[in-house]
Coordinates of C-alpha atoms in Angstrom, one line a residue:
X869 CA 0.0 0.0 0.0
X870 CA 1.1 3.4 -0.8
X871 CA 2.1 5.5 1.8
X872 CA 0.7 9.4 1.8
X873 CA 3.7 11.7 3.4
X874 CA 2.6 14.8 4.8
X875 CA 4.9 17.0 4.0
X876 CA 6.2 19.7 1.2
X877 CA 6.5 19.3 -2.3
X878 CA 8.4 22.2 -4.5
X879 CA 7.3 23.1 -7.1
X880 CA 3.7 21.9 -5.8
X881 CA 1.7 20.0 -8.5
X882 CA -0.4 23.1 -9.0
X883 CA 2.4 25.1 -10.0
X884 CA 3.8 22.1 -12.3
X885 CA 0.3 21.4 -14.0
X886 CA -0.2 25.2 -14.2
X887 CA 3.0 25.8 -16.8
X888 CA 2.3 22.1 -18.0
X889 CA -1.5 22.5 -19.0
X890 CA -1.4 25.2 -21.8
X891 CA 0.5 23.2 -23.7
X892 CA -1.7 20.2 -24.1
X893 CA -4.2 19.4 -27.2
X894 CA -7.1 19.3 -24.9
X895 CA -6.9 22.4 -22.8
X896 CA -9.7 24.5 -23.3
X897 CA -8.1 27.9 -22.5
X898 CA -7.6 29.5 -25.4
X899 CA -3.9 30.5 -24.4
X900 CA -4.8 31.9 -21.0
X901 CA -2.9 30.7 -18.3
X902 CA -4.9 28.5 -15.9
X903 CA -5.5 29.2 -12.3
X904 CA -5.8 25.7 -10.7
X905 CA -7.7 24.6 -7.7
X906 CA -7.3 20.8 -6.8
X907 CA -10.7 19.1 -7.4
X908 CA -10.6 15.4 -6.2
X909 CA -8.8 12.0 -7.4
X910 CA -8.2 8.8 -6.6
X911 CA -5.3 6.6 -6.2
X912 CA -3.8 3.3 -7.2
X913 CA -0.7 1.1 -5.8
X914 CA 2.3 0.1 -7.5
X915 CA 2.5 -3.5 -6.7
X916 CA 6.4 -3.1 -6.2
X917 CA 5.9 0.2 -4.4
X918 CA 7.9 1.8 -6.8
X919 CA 6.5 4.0 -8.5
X920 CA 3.2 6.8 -6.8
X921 CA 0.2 7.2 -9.4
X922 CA -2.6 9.8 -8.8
X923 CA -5.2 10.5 -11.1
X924 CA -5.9 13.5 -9.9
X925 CA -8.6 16.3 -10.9
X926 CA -8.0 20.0 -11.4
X927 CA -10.2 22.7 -12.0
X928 CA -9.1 26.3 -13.8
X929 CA -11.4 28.7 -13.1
X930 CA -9.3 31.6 -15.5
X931 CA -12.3 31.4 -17.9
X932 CA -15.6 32.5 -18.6
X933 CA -17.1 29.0 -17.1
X934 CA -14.5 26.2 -14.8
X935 CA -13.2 23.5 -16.6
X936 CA -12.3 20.2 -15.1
X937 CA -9.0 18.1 -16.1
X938 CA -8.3 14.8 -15.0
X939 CA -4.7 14.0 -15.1
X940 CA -3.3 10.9 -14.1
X941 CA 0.5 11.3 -12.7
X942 CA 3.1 9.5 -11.8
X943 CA 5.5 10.2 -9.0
X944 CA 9.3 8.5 -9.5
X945 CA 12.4 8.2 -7.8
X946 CA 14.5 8.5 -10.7
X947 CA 13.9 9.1 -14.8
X948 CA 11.7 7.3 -17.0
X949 CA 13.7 5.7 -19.9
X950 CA 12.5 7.2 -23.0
X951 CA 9.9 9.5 -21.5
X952 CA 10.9 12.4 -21.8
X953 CA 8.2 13.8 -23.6
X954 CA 5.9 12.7 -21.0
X955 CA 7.7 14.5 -18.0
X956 CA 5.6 17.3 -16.9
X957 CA 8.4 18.7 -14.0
X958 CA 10.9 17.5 -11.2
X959 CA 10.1 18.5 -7.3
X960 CA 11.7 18.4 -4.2
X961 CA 9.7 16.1 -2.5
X962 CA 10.3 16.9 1.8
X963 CA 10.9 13.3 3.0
X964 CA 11.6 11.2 -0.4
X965 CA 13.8 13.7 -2.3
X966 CA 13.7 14.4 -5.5
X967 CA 10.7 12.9 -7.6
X968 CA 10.1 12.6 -11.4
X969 CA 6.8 13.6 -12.3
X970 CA 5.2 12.4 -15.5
X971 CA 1.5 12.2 -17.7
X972 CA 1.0 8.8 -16.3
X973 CA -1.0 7.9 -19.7
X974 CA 2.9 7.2 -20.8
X975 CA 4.0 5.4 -17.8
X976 CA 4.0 1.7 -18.0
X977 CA 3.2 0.9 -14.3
X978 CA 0.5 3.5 -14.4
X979 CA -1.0 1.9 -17.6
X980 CA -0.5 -1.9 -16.4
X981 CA -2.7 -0.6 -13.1
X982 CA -5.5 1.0 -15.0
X983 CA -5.6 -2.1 -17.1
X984 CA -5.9 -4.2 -13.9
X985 CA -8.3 -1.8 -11.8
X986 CA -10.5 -2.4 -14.9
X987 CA -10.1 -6.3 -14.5
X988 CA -11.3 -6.3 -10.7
X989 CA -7.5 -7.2 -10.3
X990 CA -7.1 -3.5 -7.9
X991 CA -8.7 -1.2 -5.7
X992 CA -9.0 2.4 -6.5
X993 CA -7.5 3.8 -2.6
X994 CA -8.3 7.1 -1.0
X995 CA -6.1 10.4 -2.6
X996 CA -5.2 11.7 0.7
X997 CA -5.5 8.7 3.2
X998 CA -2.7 6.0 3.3
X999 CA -3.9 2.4 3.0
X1000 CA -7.5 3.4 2.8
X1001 CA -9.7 1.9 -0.4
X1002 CA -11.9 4.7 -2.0
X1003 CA -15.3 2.9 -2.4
X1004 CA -16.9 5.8 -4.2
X1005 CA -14.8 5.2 -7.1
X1006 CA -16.4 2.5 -9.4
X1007 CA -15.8 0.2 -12.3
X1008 CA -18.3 -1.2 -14.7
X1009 CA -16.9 -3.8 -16.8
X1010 CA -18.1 -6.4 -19.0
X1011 CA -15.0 -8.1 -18.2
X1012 CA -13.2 -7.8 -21.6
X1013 CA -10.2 -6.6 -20.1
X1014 CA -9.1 -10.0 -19.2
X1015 CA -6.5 -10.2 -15.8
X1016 CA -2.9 -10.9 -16.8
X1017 CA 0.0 -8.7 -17.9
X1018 CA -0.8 -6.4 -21.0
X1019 CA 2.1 -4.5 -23.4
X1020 CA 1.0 -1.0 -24.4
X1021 CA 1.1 -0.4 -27.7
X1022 CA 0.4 3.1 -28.1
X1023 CA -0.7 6.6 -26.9
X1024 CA -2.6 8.9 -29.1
X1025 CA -4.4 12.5 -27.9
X1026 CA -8.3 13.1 -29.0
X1027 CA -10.0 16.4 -28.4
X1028 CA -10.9 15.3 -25.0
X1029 CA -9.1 12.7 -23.7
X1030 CA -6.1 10.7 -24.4
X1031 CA -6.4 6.9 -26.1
X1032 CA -3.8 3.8 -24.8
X1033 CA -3.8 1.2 -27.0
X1034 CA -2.6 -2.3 -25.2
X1035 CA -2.3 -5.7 -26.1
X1036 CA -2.4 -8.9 -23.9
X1037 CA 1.6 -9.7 -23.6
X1038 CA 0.6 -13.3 -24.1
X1039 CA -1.1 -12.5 -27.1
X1040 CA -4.2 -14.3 -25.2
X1041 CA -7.3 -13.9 -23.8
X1042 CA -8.6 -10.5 -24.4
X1043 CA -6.4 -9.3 -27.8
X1044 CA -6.3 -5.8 -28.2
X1045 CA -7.8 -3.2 -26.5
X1046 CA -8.2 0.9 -26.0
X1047 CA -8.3 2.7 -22.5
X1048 CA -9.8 5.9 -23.5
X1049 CA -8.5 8.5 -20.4
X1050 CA -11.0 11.3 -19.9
X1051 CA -9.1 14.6 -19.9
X1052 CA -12.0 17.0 -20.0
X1053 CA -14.3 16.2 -17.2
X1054 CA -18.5 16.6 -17.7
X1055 CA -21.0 15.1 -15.1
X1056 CA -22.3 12.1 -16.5
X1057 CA -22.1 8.7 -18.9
X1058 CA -19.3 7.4 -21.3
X1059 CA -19.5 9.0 -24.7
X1060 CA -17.3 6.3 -26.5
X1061 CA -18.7 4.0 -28.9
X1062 CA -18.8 0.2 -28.0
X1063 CA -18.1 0.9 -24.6
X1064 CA -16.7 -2.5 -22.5
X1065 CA -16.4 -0.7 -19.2
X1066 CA -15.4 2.3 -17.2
X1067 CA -14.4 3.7 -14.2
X1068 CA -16.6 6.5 -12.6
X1069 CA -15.3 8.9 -9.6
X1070 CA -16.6 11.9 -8.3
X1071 CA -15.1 16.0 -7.8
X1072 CA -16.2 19.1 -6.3
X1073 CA -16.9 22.1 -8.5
X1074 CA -15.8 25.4 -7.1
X1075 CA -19.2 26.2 -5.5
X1076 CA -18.6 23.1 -3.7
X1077 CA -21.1 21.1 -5.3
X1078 CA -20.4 17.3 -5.7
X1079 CA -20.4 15.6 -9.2
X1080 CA -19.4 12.6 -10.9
X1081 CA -18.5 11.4 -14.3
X1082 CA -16.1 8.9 -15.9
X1083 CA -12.8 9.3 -15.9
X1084 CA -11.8 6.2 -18.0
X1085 CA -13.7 3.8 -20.1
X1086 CA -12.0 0.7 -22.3
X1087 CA -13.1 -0.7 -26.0
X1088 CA -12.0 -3.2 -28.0
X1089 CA -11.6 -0.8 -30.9
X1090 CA -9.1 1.0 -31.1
X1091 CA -9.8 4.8 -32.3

């Protein structure tokens, strides 16, 4: 189980997502630079308790109207190989030094997770509690995303959300399938076609009102 450190992280995530957002094919700003509050999330464990993933939620209220990101992260104790492109900033972390943050959509142990939290094979835990399951997130699944290691196969960004493409490394039970990552949070169902599953969690929006909506959903077509 992961363990949740109270202590000081510099540059904060806010600050790193802040220079990071702009910059990505879904952000709804127009240019502006966002003003983020932090919104809700979830957690998942790194079986070898390597590796911290947080799919967190951010709101930027810059705009006419707040928009609500979901952006799953990774937290390392050294560099990705071959990720560079995925890093969104390092921090000074107060007790485990300096961490490696990255888009968890690229990171392999973040990927390999979501596959499995999909396949009833683990529990979404609490954001801010350690070794505390979060029971409000849920997963709906037809069971198509079969347990047993899977080899991702690609990444590609759409208007609102970003697509991994993985195969079963056995080449088994389950073939190929896409993990569509919500990036642009709205209330409500899946909007992908063929939907197998998906995995539903709530935020707040800046009045304070509680919402839900799903953050990821899986098909067996890739898009």
């Amino acid at each position: 189980m992961a363990v949740i450190h109270r202590t000081t992280l510099t540059p904060s995530k806010l600050e790193l997502l802040t220079s990071w957002l702009p910059a990505q094919p879904w952000y709804e700003g127009d240019g502006r630079r966002p003003e983020l509050t932090k919104a809700g999330g979830f957690r998942l464990d790194d079986p070898r308790g390597e590796v911290g993933m947080e799919f967190m939620v951010v709101t930027d209220v810059s705009g006419d109207r707040p928009v609500s990101y979901h952006v799953p992260l990774t937290y390392r104790g050294a560099p990705l190989e071959g990720a560079d492109h995925a890093l969104i900033g390092t921090a000074e972390h107060g007790v485990l030094g300096r961490r490696w943050i990255y888009d968890g959509t690229h990171d392999p142990v973040l990927v390999a997770q979501l596959h499995a939290l999909f396949a009833g094979d683990a529990e979404a835990q609490d954001q801010s509690v350690s070794d505390t399951p979060d029971p409000s997130v849920t997963v709906s699944s037809t069971g198509a995303a079969a347990s047993g290691p899977i080899r991702p196969a690609a990444v590609a960004e759409a208007p609102h959300a970003t697509d991994i493409v993985v195969d079963a490394a056995d080449g088994g039970r389950g073939g190929r399938l896409t993990m569509r990552v919500t990036r642009v949070l709205r209330p409500g169902e899946a909007d992908v076609a063929d939907v197998l599953g998906h995995v539903a969690a709530g935020w707040r929006l800046p009045d304070g009102a509680e919402v839900r909506g799903v953050f990821a959903a899986v098909t067996n077509a890739p898009r």
